[in-house]
CSV table of C-alpha atoms and ligand atoms in Angstrom, one decimal:
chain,number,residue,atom,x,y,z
S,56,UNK,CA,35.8,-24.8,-14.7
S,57,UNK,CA,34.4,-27.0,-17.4
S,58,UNK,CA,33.8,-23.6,-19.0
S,59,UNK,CA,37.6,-22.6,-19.0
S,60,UNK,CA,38.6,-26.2,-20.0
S,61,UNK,CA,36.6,-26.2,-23.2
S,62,UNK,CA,37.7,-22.7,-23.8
S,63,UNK,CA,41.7,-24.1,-23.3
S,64,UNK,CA,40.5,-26.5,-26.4
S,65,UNK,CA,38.9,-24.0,-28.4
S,66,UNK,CA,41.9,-21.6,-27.9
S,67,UNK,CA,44.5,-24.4,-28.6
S,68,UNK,CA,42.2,-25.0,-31.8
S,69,UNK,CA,42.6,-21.0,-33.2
S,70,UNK,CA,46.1,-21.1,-32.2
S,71,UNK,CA,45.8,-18.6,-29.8
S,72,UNK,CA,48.8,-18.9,-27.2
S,73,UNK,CA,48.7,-16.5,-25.1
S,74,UNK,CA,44.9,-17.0,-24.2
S,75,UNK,CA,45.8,-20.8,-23.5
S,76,UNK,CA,48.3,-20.0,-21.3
S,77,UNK,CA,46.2,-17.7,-19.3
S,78,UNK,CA,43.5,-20.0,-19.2
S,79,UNK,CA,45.9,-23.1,-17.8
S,80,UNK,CA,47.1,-20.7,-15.1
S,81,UNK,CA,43.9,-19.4,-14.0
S,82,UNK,CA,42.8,-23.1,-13.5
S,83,UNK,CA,45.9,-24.0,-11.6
S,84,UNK,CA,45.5,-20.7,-9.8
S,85,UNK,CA,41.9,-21.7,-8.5
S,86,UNK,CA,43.4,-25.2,-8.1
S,87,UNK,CA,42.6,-27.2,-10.7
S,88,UNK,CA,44.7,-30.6,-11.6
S,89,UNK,CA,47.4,-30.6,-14.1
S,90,UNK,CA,46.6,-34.0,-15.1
S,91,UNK,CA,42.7,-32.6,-15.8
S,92,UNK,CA,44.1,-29.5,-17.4
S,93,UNK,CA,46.4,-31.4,-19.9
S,94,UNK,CA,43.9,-33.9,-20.4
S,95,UNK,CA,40.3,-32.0,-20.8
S,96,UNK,CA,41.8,-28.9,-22.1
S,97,UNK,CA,44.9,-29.2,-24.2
S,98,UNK,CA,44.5,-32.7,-25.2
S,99,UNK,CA,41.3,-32.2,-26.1
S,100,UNK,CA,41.4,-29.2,-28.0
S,101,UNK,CA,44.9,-31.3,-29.8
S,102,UNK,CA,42.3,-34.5,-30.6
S,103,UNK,CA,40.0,-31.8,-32.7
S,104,UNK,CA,42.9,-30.9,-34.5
S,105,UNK,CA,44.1,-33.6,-35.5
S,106,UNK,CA,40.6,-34.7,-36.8
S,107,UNK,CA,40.5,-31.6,-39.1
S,108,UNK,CA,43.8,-32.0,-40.3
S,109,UNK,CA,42.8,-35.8,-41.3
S,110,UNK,CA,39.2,-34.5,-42.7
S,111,UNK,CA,41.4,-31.6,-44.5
S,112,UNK,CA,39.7,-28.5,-42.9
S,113,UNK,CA,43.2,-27.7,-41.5
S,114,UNK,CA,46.5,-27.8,-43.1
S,115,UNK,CA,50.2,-27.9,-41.6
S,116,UNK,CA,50.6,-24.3,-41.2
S,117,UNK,CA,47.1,-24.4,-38.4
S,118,UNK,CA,48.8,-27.4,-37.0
S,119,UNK,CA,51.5,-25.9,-36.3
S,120,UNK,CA,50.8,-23.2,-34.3
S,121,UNK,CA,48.3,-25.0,-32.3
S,122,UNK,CA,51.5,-27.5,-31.8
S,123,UNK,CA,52.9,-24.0,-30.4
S,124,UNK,CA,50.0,-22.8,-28.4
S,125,UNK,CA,50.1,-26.6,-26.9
S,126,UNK,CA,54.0,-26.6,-26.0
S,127,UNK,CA,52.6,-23.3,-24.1
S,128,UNK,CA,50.1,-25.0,-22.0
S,129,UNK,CA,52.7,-27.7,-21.3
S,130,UNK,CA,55.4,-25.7,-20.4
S,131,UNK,CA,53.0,-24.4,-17.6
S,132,UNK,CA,52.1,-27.6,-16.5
S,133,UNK,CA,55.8,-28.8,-16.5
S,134,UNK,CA,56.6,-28.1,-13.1
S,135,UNK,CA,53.8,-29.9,-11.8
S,136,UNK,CA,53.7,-32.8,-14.1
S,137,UNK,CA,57.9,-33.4,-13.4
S,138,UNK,CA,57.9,-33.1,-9.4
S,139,UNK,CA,58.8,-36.2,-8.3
S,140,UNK,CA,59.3,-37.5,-4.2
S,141,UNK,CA,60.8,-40.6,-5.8
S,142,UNK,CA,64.6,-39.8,-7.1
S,143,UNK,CA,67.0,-41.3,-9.0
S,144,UNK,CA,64.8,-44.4,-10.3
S,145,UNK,CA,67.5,-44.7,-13.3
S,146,UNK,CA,68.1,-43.2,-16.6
S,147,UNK,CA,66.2,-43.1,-19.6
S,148,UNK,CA,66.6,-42.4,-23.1
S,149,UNK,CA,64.2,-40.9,-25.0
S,150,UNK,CA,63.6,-39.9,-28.7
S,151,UNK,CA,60.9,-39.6,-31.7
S,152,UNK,CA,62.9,-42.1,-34.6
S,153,UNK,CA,64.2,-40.9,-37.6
S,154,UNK,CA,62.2,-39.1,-40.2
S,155,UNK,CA,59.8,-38.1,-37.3
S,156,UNK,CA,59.1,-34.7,-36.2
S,157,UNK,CA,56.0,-34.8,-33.9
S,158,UNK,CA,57.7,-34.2,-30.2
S,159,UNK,CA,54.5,-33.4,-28.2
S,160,UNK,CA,53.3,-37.1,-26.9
S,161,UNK,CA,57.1,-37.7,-26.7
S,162,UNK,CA,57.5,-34.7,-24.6
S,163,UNK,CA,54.6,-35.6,-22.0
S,164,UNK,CA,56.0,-39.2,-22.0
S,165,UNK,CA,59.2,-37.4,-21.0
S,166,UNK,CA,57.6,-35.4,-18.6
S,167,UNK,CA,55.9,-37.8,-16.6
S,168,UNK,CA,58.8,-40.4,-16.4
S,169,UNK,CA,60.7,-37.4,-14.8
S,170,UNK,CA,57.9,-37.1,-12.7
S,171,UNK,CA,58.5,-40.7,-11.8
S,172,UNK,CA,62.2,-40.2,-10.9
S,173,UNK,CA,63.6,-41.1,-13.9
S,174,UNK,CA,66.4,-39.0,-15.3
S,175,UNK,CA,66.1,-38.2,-18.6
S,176,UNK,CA,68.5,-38.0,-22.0
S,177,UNK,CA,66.5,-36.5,-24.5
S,178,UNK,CA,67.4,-37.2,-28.1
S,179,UNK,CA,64.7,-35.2,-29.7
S,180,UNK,CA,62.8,-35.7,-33.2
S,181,UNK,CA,64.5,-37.5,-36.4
S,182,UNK,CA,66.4,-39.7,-34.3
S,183,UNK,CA,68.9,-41.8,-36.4
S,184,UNK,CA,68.9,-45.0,-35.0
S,185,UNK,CA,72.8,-44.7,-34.3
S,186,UNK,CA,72.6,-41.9,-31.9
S,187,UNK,CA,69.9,-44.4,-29.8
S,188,UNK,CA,73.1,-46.8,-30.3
S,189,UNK,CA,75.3,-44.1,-29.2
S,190,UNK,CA,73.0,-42.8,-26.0
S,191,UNK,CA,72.9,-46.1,-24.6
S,192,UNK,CA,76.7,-47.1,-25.2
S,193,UNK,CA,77.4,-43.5,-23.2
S,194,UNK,CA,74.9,-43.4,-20.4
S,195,UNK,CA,74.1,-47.0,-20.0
S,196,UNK,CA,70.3,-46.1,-19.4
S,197,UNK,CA,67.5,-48.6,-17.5
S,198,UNK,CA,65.2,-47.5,-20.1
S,199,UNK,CA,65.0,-46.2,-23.7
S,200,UNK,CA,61.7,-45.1,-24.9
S,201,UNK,CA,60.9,-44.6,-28.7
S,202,UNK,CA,58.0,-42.5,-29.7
S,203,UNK,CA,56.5,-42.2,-33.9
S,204,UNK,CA,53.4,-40.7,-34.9
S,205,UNK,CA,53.4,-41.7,-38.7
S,206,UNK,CA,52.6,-45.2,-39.9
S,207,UNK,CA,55.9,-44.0,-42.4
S,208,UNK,CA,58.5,-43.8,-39.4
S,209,UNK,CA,57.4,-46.2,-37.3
S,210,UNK,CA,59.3,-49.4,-38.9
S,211,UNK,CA,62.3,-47.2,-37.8
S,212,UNK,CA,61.6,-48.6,-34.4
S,213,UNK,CA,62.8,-52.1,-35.0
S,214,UNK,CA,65.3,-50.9,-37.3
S,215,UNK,CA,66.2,-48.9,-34.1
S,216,UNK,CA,65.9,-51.6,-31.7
S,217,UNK,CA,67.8,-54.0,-34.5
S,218,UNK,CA,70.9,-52.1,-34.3
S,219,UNK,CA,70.9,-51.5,-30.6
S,220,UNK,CA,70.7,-55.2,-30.1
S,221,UNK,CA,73.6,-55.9,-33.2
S,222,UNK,CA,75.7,-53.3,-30.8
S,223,UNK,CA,75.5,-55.9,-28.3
S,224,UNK,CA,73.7,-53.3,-25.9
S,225,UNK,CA,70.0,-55.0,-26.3
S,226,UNK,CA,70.1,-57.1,-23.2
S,227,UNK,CA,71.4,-54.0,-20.9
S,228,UNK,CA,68.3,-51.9,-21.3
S,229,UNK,CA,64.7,-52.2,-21.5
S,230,UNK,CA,62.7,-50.8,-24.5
S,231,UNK,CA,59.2,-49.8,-24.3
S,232,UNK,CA,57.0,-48.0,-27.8
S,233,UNK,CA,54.3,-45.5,-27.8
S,234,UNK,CA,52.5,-43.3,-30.8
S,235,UNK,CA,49.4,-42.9,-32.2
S,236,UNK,CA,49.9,-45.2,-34.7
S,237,UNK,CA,52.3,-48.0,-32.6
S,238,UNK,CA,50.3,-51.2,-30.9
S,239,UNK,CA,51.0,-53.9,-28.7
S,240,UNK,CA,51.0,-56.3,-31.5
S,241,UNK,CA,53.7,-53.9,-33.5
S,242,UNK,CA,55.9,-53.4,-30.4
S,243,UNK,CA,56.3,-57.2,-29.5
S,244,UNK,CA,56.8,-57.7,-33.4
S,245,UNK,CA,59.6,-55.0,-33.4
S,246,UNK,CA,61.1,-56.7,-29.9
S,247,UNK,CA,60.5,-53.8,-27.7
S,248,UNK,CA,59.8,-54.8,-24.1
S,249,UNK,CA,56.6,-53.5,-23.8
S,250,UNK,CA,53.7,-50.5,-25.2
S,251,UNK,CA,52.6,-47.7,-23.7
S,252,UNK,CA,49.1,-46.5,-25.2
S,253,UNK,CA,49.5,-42.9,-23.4
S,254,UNK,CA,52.1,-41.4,-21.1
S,255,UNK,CA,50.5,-42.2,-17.7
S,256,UNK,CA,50.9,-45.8,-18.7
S,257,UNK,CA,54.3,-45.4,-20.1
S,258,UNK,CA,55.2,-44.4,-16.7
S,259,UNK,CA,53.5,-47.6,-15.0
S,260,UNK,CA,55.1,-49.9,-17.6
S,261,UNK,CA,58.6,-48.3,-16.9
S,262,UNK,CA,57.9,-48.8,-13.6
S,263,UNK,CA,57.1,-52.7,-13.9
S,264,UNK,CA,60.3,-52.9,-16.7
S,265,UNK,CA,63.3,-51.8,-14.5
S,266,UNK,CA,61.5,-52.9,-10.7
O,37,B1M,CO1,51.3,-34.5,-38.1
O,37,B1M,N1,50.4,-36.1,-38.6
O,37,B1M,N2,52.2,-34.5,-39.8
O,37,B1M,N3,52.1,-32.8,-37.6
O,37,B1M,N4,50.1,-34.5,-36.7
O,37,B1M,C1,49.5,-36.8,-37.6
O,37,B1M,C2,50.3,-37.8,-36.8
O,37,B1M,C3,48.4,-37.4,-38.5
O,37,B1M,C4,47.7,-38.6,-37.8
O,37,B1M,C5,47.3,-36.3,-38.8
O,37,B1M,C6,46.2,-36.9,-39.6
O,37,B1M,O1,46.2,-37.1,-40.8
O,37,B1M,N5,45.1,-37.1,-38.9
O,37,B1M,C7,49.1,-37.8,-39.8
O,37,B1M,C8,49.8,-39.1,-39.8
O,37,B1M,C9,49.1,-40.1,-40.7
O,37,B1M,C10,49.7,-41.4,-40.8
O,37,B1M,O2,50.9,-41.6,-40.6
O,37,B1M,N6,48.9,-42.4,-41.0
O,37,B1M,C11,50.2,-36.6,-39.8
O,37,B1M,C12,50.9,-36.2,-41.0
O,37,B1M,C13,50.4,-36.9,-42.3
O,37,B1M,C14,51.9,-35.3,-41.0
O,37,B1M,C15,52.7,-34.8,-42.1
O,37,B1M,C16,53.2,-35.9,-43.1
O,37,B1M,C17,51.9,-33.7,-42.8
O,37,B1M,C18,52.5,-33.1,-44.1
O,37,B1M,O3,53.6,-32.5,-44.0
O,37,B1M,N7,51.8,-33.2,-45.1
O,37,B1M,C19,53.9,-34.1,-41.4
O,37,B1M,C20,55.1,-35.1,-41.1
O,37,B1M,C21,56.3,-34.4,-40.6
O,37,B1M,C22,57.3,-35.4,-40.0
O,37,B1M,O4,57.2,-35.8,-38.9
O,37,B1M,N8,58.3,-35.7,-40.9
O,37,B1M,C23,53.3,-33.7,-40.1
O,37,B1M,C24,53.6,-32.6,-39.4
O,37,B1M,C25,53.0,-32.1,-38.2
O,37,B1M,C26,53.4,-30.8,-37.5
O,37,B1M,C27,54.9,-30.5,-37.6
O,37,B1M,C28,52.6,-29.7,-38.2
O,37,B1M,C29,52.8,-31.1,-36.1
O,37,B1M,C30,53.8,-31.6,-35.1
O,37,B1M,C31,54.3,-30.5,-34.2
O,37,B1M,C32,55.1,-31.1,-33.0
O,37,B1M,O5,55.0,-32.3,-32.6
O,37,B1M,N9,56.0,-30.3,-32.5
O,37,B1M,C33,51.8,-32.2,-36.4
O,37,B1M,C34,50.7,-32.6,-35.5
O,37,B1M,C35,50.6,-31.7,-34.3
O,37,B1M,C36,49.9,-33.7,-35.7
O,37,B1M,C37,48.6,-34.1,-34.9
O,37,B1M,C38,47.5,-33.2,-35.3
O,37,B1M,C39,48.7,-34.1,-33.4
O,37,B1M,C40,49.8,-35.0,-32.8
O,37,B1M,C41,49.9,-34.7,-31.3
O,37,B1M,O6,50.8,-33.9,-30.9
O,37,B1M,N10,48.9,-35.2,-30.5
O,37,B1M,C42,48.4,-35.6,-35.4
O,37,B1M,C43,47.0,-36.1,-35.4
O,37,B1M,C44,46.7,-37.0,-34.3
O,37,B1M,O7,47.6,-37.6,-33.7
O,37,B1M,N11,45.5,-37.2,-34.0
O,37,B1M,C45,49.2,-35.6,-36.7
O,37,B1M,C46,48.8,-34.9,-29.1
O,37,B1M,C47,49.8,-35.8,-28.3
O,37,B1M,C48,49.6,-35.6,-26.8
O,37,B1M,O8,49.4,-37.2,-28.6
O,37,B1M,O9,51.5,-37.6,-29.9
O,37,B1M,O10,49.6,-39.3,-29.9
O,37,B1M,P1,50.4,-38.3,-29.2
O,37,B1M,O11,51.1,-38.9,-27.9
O,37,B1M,C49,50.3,-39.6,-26.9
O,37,B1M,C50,50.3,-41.1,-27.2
O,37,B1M,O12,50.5,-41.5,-28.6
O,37,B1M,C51,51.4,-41.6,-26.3
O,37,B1M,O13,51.4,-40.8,-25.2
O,37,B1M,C52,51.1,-39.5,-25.6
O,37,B1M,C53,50.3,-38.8,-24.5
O,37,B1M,O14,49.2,-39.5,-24.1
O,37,B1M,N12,52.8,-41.7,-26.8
O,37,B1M,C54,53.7,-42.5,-26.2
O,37,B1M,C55,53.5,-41.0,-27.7
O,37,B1M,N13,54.8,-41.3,-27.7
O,37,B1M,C56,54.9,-42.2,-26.8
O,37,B1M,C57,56.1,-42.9,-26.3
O,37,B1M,C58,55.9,-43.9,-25.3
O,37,B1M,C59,54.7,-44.2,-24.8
O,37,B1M,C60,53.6,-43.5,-25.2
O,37,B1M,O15,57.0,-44.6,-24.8
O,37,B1M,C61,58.3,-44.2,-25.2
């Protein structure tokens, strides 16, 4: 199995989709863990890309369709990663801020609060901080969750939470962070409610937040 998860990385590396989606369902088939397939293969092979992209040995275009050949594996895994035995925990709202395009953390975030019983309202990417205004007024949500991967977008978050909370809206919901980039420190400085270093502890924090 090791074998097959290092090969998931390798193939989410080349871009190869098709080959990563095999490989995720022949582990699941032989009855291998989601959370051990989207950790040890497709996260994995995603944390070697992003190093190359950083050290310049990949450029956008690569990154891309690995980010493709990723979304693959995940929408394999989605079933398993969103069944839930807990319903109806609340709602959540869920977006990457503005100027922001990276959706794949934001996605597994999603994911796994859906998992949790959480029912979600998902803005998307490049998130104006009025439609979070807007989502919340509508649906009323326990829980809005920003995501940012870029050190450039992230001060969107507290202009985000800033306007929710001139809205008058700040006090009915609870905001938690999360991103590469995004700390404790930042999110307590922004006035979120709390950080979420990956999406397992996003859904333990949400948890905690709206008890
Ligand atoms: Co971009 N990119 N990118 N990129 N990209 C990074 C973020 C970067 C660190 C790469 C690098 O240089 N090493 C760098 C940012 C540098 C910085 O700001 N300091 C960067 C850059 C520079 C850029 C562009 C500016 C490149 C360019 O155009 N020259 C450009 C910006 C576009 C824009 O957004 N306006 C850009 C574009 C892209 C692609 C479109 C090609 C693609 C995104 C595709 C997509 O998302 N659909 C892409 C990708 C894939 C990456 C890297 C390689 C991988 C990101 C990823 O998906 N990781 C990334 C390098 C890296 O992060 N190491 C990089 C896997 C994912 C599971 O992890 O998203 O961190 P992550 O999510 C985690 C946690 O952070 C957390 O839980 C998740 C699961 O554990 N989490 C939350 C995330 N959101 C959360 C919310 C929560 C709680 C937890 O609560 C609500």
């Amino acid at each position: 199995m090791t074998g097959d998860l290092s090969q998931i990385a390798s193939s989410l590396y080349e871009g190869d989709e098709e080959s990563v989606s095999d490989l995720v369902q022949k582990l699941l088939n032989g009855g291998a863990a989601a959370d051990q397939i989207l950790q040890e293969g497709l996260i994995a092979g995603m944390d070697r890309v992003g190093k190359d992209f950083k050290d310049g040995v990949l450029f956008v275009p690569e990154v891309l369709v690995a980010a493709r050949a990723m979304h693959a594996g995940m929408d394999i895994l989605r079933p398993l990663l969103t069944q839930s035995s807990a319903r109806n925990v609340g709602k959540c709202v869920i977006g990457t801020v503005k100027g922001d395009l990276h959706d794949i953390g934001k996605n597994l975030v999603k994911m796994m609060l859906e998992g949790a019983g959480f029912e979600i309202i998902d803005l998307g990417t490049d998130v104006d901080p009025q439609a979070f205004v807007e989502a919340v007024r509508e649906h009323k949500p326990k829980l809005v969750g920003m995501s940012a991967l870029l050190t450039t977008t992230m001060q969107n978050m507290k202009a985000t939470i800033d306007e929710i909370g001139e809205a008058g809206l700040r006090d009915s919901t609870k905001i938690i962070l999360g991103g590469a980039p995004v700390t404790e420190d930042y999110a307590m400085k922004c006035g979120a409610d709390g950080y979420a270093s990956n999406a397992a502890a996003a859904v333990d924090l949400a948890r905690a937040l709206t008890a």
